[in-house]
Tab-separated table of C-alpha atoms and ligand atoms in Angstrom:
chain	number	residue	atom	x	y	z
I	20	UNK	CA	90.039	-100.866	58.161
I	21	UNK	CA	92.358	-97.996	57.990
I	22	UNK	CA	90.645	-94.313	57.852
I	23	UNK	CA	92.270	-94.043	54.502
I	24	UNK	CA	89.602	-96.621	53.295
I	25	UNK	CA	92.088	-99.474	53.068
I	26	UNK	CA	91.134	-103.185	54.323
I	27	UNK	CA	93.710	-105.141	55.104
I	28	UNK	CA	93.603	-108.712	52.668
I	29	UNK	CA	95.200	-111.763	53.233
I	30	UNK	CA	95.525	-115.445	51.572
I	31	UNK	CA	94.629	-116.969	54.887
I	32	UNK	CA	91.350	-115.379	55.408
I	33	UNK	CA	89.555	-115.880	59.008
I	34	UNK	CA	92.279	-116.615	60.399
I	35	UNK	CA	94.036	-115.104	63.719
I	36	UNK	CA	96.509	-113.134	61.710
I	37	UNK	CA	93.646	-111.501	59.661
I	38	UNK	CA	92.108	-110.463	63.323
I	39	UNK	CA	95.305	-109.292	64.465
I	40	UNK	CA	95.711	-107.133	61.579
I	41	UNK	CA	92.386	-105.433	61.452
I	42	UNK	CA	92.889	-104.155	64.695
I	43	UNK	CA	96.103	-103.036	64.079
I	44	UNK	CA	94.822	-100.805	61.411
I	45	UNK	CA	92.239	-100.022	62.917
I	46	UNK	CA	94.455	-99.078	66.293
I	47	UNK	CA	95.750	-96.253	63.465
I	48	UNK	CA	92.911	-94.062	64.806
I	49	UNK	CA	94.941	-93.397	68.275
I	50	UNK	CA	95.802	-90.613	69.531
I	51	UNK	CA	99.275	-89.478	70.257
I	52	UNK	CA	101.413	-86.210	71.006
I	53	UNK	CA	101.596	-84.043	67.821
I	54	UNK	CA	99.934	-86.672	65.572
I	55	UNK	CA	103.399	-88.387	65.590
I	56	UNK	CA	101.770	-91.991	65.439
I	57	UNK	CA	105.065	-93.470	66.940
I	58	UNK	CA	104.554	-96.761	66.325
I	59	UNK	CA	104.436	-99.854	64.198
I	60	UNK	CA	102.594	-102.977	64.470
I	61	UNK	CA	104.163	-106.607	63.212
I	62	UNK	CA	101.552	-109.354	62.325
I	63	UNK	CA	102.791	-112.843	62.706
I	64	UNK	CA	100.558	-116.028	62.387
I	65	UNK	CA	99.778	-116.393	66.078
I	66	UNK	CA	100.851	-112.947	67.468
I	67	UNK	CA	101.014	-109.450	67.066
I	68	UNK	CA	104.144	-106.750	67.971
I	69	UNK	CA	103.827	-103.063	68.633
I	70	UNK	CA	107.493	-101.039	68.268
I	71	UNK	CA	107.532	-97.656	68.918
I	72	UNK	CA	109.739	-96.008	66.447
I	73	UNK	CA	112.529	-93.338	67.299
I	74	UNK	CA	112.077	-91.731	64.688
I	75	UNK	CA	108.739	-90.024	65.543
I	76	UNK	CA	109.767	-89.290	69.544
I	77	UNK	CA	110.082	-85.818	70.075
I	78	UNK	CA	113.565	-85.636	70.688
I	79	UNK	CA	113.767	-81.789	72.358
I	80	UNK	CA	110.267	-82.227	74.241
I	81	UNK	CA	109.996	-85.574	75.331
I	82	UNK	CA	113.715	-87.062	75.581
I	83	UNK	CA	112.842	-89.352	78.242
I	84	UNK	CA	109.473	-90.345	75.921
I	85	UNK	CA	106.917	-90.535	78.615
I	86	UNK	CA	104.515	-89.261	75.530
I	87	UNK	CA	105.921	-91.439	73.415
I	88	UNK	CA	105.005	-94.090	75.767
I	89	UNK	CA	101.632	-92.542	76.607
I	90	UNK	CA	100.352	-92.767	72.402
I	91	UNK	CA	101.306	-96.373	71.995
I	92	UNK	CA	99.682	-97.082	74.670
I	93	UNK	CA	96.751	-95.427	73.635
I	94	UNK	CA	96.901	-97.309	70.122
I	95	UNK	CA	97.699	-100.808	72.028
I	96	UNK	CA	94.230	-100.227	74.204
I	97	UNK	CA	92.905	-99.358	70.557
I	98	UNK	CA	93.741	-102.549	69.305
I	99	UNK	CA	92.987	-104.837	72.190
I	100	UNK	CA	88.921	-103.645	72.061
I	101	UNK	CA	89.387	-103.870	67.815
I	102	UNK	CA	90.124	-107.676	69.015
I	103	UNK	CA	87.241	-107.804	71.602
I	104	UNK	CA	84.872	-106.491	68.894
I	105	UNK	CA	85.683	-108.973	66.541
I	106	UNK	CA	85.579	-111.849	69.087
I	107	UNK	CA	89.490	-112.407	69.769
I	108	UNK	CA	90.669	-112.308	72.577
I	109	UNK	CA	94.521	-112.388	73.219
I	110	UNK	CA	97.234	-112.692	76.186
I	111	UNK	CA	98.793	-109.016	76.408
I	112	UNK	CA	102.477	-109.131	77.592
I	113	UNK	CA	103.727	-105.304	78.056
I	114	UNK	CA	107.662	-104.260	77.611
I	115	UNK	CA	108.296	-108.691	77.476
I	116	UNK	CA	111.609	-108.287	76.576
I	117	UNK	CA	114.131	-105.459	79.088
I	118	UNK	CA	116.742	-105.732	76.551
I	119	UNK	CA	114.796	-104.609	73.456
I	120	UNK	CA	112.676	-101.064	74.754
I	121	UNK	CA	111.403	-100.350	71.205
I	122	UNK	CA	109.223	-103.548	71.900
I	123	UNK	CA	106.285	-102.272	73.494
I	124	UNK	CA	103.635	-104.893	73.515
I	125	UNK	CA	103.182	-108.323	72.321
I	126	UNK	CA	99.537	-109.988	72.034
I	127	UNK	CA	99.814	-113.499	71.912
I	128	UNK	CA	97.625	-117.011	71.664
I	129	UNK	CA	95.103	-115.631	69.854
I	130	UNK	CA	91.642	-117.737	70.958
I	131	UNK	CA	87.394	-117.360	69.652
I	132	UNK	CA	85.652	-115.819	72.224
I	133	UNK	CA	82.393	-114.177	71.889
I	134	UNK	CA	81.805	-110.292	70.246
I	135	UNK	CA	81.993	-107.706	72.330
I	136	UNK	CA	78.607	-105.531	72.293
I	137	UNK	CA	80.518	-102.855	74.417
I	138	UNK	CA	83.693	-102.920	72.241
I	139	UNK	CA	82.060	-102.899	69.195
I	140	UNK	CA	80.542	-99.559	70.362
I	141	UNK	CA	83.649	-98.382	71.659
I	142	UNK	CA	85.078	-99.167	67.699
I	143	UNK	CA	82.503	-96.566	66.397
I	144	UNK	CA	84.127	-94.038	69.231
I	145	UNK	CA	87.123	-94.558	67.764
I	146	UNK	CA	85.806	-93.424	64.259
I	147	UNK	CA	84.495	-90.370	65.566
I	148	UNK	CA	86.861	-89.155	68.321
I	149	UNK	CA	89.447	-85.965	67.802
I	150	UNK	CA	90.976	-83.195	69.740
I	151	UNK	CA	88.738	-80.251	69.467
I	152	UNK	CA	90.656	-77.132	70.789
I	153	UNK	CA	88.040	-75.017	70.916
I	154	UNK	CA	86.986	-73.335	74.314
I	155	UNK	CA	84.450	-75.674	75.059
I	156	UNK	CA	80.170	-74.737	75.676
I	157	UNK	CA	78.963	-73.582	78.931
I	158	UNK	CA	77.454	-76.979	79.346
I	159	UNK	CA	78.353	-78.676	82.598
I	160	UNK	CA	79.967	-81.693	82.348
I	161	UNK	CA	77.830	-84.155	84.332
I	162	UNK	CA	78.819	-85.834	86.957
I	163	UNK	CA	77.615	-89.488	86.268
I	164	UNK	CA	79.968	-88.774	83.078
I	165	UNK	CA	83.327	-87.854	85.147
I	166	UNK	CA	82.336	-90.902	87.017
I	167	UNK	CA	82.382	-93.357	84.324
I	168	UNK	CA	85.140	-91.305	82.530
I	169	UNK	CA	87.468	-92.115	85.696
I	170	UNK	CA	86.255	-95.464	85.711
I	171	UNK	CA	86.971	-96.086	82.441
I	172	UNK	CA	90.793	-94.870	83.287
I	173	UNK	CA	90.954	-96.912	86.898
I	174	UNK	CA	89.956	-100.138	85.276
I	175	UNK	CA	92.857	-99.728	83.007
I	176	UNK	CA	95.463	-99.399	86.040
I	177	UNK	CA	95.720	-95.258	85.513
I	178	UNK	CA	94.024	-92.607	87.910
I	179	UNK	CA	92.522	-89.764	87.369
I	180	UNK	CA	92.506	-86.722	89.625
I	181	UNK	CA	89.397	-84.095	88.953
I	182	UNK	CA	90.930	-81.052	90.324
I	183	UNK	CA	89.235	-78.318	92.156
I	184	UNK	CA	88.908	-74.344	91.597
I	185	UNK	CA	92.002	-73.863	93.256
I	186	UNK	CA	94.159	-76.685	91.689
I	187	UNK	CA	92.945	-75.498	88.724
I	188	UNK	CA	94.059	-72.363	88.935
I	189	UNK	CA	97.614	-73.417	90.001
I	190	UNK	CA	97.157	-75.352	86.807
I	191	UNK	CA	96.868	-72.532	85.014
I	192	UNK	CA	99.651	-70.922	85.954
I	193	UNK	CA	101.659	-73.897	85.609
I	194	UNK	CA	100.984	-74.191	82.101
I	195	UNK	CA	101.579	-70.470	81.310
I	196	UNK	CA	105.082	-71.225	82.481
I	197	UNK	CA	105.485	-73.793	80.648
I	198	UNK	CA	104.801	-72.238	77.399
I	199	UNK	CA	106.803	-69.195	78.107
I	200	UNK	CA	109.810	-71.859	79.063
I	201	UNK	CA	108.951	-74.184	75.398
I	202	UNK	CA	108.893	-70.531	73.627
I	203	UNK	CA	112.250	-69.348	74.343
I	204	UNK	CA	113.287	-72.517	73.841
I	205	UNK	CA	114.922	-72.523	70.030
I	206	UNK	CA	114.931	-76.602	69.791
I	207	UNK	CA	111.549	-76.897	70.983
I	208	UNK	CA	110.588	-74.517	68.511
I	209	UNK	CA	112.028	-76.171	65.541
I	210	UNK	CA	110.425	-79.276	67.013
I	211	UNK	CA	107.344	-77.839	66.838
I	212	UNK	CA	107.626	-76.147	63.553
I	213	UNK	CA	108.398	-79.387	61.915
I	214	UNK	CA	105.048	-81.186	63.424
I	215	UNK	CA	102.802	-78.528	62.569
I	216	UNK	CA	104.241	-78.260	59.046
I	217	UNK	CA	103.681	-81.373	57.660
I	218	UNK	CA	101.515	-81.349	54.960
I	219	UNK	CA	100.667	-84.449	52.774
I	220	UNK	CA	102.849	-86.274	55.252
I	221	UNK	CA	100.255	-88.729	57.136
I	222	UNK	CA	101.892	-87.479	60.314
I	223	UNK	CA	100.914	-83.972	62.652
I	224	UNK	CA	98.909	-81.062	63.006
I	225	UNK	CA	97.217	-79.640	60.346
I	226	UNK	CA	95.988	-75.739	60.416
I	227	UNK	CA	92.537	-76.705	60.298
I	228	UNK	CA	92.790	-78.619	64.005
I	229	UNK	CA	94.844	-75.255	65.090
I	230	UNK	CA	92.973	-72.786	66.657
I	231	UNK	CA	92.966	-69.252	64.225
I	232	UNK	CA	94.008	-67.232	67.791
I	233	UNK	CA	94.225	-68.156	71.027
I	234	UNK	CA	91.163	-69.444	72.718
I	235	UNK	CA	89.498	-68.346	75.950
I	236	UNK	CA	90.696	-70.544	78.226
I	237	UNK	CA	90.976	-70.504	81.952
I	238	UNK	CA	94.400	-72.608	81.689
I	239	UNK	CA	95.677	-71.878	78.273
I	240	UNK	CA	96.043	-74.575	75.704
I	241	UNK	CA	99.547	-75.189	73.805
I	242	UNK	CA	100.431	-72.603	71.960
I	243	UNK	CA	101.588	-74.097	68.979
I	244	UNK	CA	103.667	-71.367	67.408
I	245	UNK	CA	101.806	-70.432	64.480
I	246	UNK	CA	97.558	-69.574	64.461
I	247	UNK	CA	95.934	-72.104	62.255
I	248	UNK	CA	92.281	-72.016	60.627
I	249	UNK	CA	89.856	-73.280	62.734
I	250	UNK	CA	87.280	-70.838	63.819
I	251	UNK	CA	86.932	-70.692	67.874
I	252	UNK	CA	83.879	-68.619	68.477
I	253	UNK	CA	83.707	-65.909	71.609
I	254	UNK	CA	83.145	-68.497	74.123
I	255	UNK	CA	85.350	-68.425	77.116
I	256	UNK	CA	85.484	-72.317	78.714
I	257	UNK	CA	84.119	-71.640	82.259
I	258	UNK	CA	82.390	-75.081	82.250
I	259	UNK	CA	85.659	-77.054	81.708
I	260	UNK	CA	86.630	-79.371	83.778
I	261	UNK	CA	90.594	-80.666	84.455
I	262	UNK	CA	91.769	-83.682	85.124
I	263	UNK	CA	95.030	-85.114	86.031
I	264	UNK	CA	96.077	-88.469	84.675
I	265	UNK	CA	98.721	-90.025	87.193
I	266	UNK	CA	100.017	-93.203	88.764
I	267	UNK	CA	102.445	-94.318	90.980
I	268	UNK	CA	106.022	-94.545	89.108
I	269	UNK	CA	107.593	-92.078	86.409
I	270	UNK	CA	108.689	-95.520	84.677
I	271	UNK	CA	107.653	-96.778	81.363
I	272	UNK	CA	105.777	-99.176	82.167
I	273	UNK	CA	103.631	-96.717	84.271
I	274	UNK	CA	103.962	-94.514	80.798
I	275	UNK	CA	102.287	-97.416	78.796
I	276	UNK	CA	99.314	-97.967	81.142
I	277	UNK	CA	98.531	-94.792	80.944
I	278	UNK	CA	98.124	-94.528	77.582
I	279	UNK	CA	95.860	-97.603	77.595
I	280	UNK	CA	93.689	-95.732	80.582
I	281	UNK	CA	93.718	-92.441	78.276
I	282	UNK	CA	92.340	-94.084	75.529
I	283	UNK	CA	89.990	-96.203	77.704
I	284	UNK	CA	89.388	-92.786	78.870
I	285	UNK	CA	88.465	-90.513	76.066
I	286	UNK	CA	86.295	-93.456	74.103
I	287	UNK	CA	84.002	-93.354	76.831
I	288	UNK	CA	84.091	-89.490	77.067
I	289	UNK	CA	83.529	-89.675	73.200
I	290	UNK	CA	80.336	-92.244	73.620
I	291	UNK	CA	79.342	-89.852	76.750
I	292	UNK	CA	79.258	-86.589	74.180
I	293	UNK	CA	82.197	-85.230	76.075
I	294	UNK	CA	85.443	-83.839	74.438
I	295	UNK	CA	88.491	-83.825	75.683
I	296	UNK	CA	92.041	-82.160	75.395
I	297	UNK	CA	95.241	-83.441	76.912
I	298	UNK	CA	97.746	-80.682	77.783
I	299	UNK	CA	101.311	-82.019	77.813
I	300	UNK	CA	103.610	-78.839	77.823
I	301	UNK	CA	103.132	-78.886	81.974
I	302	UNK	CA	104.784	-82.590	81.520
I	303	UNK	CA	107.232	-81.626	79.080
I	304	UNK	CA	108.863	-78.986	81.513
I	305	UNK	CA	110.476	-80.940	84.458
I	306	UNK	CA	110.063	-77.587	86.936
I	307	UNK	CA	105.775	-77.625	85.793
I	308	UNK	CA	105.983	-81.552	86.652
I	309	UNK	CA	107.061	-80.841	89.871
I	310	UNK	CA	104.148	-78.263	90.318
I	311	UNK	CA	101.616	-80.955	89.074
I	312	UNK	CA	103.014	-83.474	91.620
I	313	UNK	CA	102.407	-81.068	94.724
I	314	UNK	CA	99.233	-80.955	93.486
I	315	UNK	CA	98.827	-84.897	93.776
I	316	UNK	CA	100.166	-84.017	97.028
I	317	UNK	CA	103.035	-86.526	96.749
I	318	UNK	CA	100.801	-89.502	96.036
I	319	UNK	CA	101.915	-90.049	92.869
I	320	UNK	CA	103.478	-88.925	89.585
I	321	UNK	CA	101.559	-86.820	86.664
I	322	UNK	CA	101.628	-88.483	83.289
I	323	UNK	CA	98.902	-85.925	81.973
I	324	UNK	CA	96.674	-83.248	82.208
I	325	UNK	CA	93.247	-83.590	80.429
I	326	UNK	CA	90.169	-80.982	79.972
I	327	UNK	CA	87.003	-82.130	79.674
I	328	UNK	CA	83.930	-80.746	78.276
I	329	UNK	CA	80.723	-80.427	76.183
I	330	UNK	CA	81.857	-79.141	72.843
I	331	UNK	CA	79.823	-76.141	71.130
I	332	UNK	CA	76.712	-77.835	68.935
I	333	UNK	CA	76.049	-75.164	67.226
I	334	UNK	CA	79.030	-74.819	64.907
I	335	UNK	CA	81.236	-77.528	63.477
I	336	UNK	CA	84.062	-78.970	64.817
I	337	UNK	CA	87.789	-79.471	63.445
I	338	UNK	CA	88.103	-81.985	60.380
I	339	UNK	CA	89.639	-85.484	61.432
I	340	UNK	CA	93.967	-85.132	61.849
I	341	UNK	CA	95.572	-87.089	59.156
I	342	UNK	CA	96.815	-90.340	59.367
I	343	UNK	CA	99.967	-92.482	57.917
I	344	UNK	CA	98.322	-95.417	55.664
I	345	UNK	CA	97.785	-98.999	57.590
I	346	UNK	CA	100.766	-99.821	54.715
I	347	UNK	CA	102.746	-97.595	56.593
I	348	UNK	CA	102.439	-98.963	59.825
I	349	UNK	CA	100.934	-102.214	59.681
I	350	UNK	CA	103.852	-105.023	58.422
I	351	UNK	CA	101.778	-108.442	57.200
I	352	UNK	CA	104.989	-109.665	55.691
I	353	UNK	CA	105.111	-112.835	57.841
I	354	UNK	CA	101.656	-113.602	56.918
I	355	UNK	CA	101.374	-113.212	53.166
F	5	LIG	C1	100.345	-88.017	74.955
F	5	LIG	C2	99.548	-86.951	74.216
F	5	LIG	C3	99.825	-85.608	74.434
F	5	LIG	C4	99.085	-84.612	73.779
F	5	LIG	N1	99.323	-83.295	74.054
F	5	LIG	C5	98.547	-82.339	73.506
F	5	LIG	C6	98.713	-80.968	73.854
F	5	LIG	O1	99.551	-80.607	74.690
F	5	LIG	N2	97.894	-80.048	73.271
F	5	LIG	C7	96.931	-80.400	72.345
F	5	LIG	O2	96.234	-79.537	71.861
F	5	LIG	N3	96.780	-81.711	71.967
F	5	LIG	C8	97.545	-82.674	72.549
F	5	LIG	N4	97.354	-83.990	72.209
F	5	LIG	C9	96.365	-84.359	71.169
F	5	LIG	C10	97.073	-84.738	69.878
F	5	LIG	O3	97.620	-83.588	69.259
F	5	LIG	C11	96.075	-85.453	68.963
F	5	LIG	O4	95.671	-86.649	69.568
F	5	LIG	C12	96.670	-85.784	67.606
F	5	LIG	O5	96.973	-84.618	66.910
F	5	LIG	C13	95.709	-86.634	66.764
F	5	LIG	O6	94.519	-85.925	66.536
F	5	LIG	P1	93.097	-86.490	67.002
F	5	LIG	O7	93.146	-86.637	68.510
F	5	LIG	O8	92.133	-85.415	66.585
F	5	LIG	O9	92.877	-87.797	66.338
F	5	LIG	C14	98.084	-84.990	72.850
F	5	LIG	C15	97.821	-86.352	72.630
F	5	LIG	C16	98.533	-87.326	73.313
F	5	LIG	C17	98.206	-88.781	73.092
C-alpha cells in the first residue's frame, strides 16, 4: 500500500505480480536525496524492473549520480523485505543489462517461501522512518545499537566507519566547506531552490522537515538555502554520533549496494529508536570527497556520511515528506 492510502488491485489476485507490486508501492516509502524519488518500478507477470529516471537526478549536484544510485538502492532493499514479508522471495540481478544504465534492478522467478517475522517488522520501520534534522537529545547512542546498525549495513555488502572525536571534527570542517563551495555556487542554488519549492508536487522538501534556523550542530547539517518551519529547540547535538558509509569502488554498482546497506541501515536504527541523518554535500564536492577518503585512510571510497542519534521525546518530530502516488511510479500495465 502506498502512504497515500492507495492498494494496488489487480484481475489476477494472489498471484506473483500482485506481490511484486505491493512491494513496489510499498518501496515508495524510501528514502532518497532531496525527496527526488528517482525511480520507477515495472510489474510484469513473473518479474519486476526498477529504472531510475533522469529526470529527477540532480543534474548540478550529483552529475555523476552516485545519490541517484544510493536512493534506488535504498527503495530496491525496500522492496526486497516488502517481498520477504509477504512470503516471496525473488532472484535479484543488479545493473543486468551494461548497455541500458537506467535499468537498475530486476527481481525475477518469483517462488512461496515462508513470511518473514523480521521483515514484516522491518515493513512497520518503513512506515514510521523520516529524516529528523533536529540537533538530536543528549542521549548516548548505545553501543549494542551501532553494533547492529553496522551489521545491518555489512550484511548488505556496504561498511560503515564510526568515526572518532578527531575524524569528526575534520568532518566538520569538511562539510563547512562544502556548503560555502554549494553556496556560491549559482546552479546548485537553483537546484536547490527548485527541490525545496515544490509544493503539491509528490516530490522534495517541504518547510515543515526544514529546520526554522540553523541547528546546533557539531558538523553542520545542509544548509538548504531558505529556513523552513520546524521548531529545533536549544539543544546542541553533543551525543551524536557520525558514521561514514563506504566501500571499495566509486562505481555504480558500489553506488547501488550502498543504498541497499543504507536502508538496511536506518530500518534497524528506526526499530532501535535511533534517528538518523545522511549528509551528502561532503560527497557532492569532489575536493570534501577527497577529505572523507583520507579519513578512510585510503581503504576505500565514501558514498555517505550519516549521524546518528536519540531524537528529543519531549517535543514532536517533523511531519512525514511527501510522496509521488504508487500511480506515479508503479506501472501494472503488463499485468492488467
Ligand atoms: C542519498 C541521500 C542523500 C541525502 N542527503 C541529505 C542531506 O545532505 N541532508 C539532509 O538533511 N537529508 C539528506 N537526505 C535525506 C532526504 O532528504 C530524505 O530521505 C528525503 O527528503 C525523504 O524524507 P524522509 O527520509 O523523511 O522520508 C538524503 C537521503 C539520501 C537517500
Amino acid at each position: 500500500m502506498s502512504r497515500d492510502g492507495k492498494v494496488v488491485t489487480m484481475s489476477q489476485e494472489s498471484q506473483p505480480a500482485t506481490a511484486l507490486a505491493e512491494a513496489a508501492a510499498t518501496a515508495g516509502h524510501a528514502p532518497s536525496v532531496h525527496n527526488t524519488q528517482p525511480w520507477r518500478w515495472r510489474v510484469l507477470p513473473d518479474a519486476l524492473e526498477l529504472r531510475s529516471v533522469a529526470d529527477r537526478q540532480l543534474a548540478a549536484s550529483d552529475p555523476e549520480g552516485r545519490l541517484l544510485a544510493i536512493s534506488c538502492g535504498a527503495a530496491l532493499h525496500h522492496a526486497r523485505v516488502a517481498l520477504a514479508a509477504q512470503g516471496w522471495r525473488a532472484v535479484v540481478e543488479r545493473r543486468p543489462d551494461p548497455r541500458d544504465s537506467e535499468l537498475v534492478a530486476r527481481l525475477t522467478d518469483p517462488d512461496r517461501v515462508p513470511a518473514d517475522p523480521d521483515a514484516m517488522r522491518l515493513v512497520q520501520c518503513m512506515q514510521v522512518r523520516h529524516t529528523d534534522r533536529r540537533p538530536v537529545s543528549d542521549e548516548p547512542v548505545p553501543t549494542t545499537a551501532l553494533e547492529q546498525i553496522t551489521r545491518a549495513v555489512t550484511d548488505e555488502g556496504g561498511r560503515l566507519q564510526i568515526l572518532d572525536r578527531d575524524q569528526v571534527l575534520e568532518l566538520a570542517a569538511a562539510a563547512g566547506q562544502a556548503h560555502a563551495v554549494e553556496a556560491e555556487d549559482p546552479e546548485l542554488r537553483a537546484e536547490l531552490a527548485y527541490w525545496t519549492n515544490r509544493a503539491g508536487a509528490g516530490t522534495g522538501l517541504t518547510a515543515e522537515v526544514l529546520p526554522e534556523q540553523p541547528p546546533q550542530t557539531t558538523v553542520p547539517g545542509r544548509d538548504f538555502g531558505r529556513p523552513g518551519s520546524l521548531p529545533i529547540g536549544p539543544g546542541h547535538d553533543q551525543a551524536a554520533v557520525y558514521a561514514m558509509l563506504h566501500g571499495d569502488e566509486d562505481v555504480p554498482d558500489g553506488w547501488l549496494r550502498a543504498g541497499e546497506s543504507l536502508s538496511a541501515g536506518w530500518l534497524t536504527a528506526t526499530r532501535l529508536g535511533v534517528s538518523v541523518v545522511p549528509l551528502s554535500a561532503v560527497v557532492e564536492v569532489p575536493g570534501t570527497r577527497q577529505t572523507l577518503r583520507q579519513l578512510l585512510s585510503g581503504i576505500g571510497f565514501p558514498y555517505l556520511v550519516i549521524r546518528l542519534g536519540i531524537a528529543d521525546p519531549a517535543h514532536a518530530g517533523p511531519p512525514h515528506t511527501p510522496r509521488l502516488t504508487t500511480a506515479q511510479v508503479v506501472d501494472t500495465s503488463a499485468v492488467r
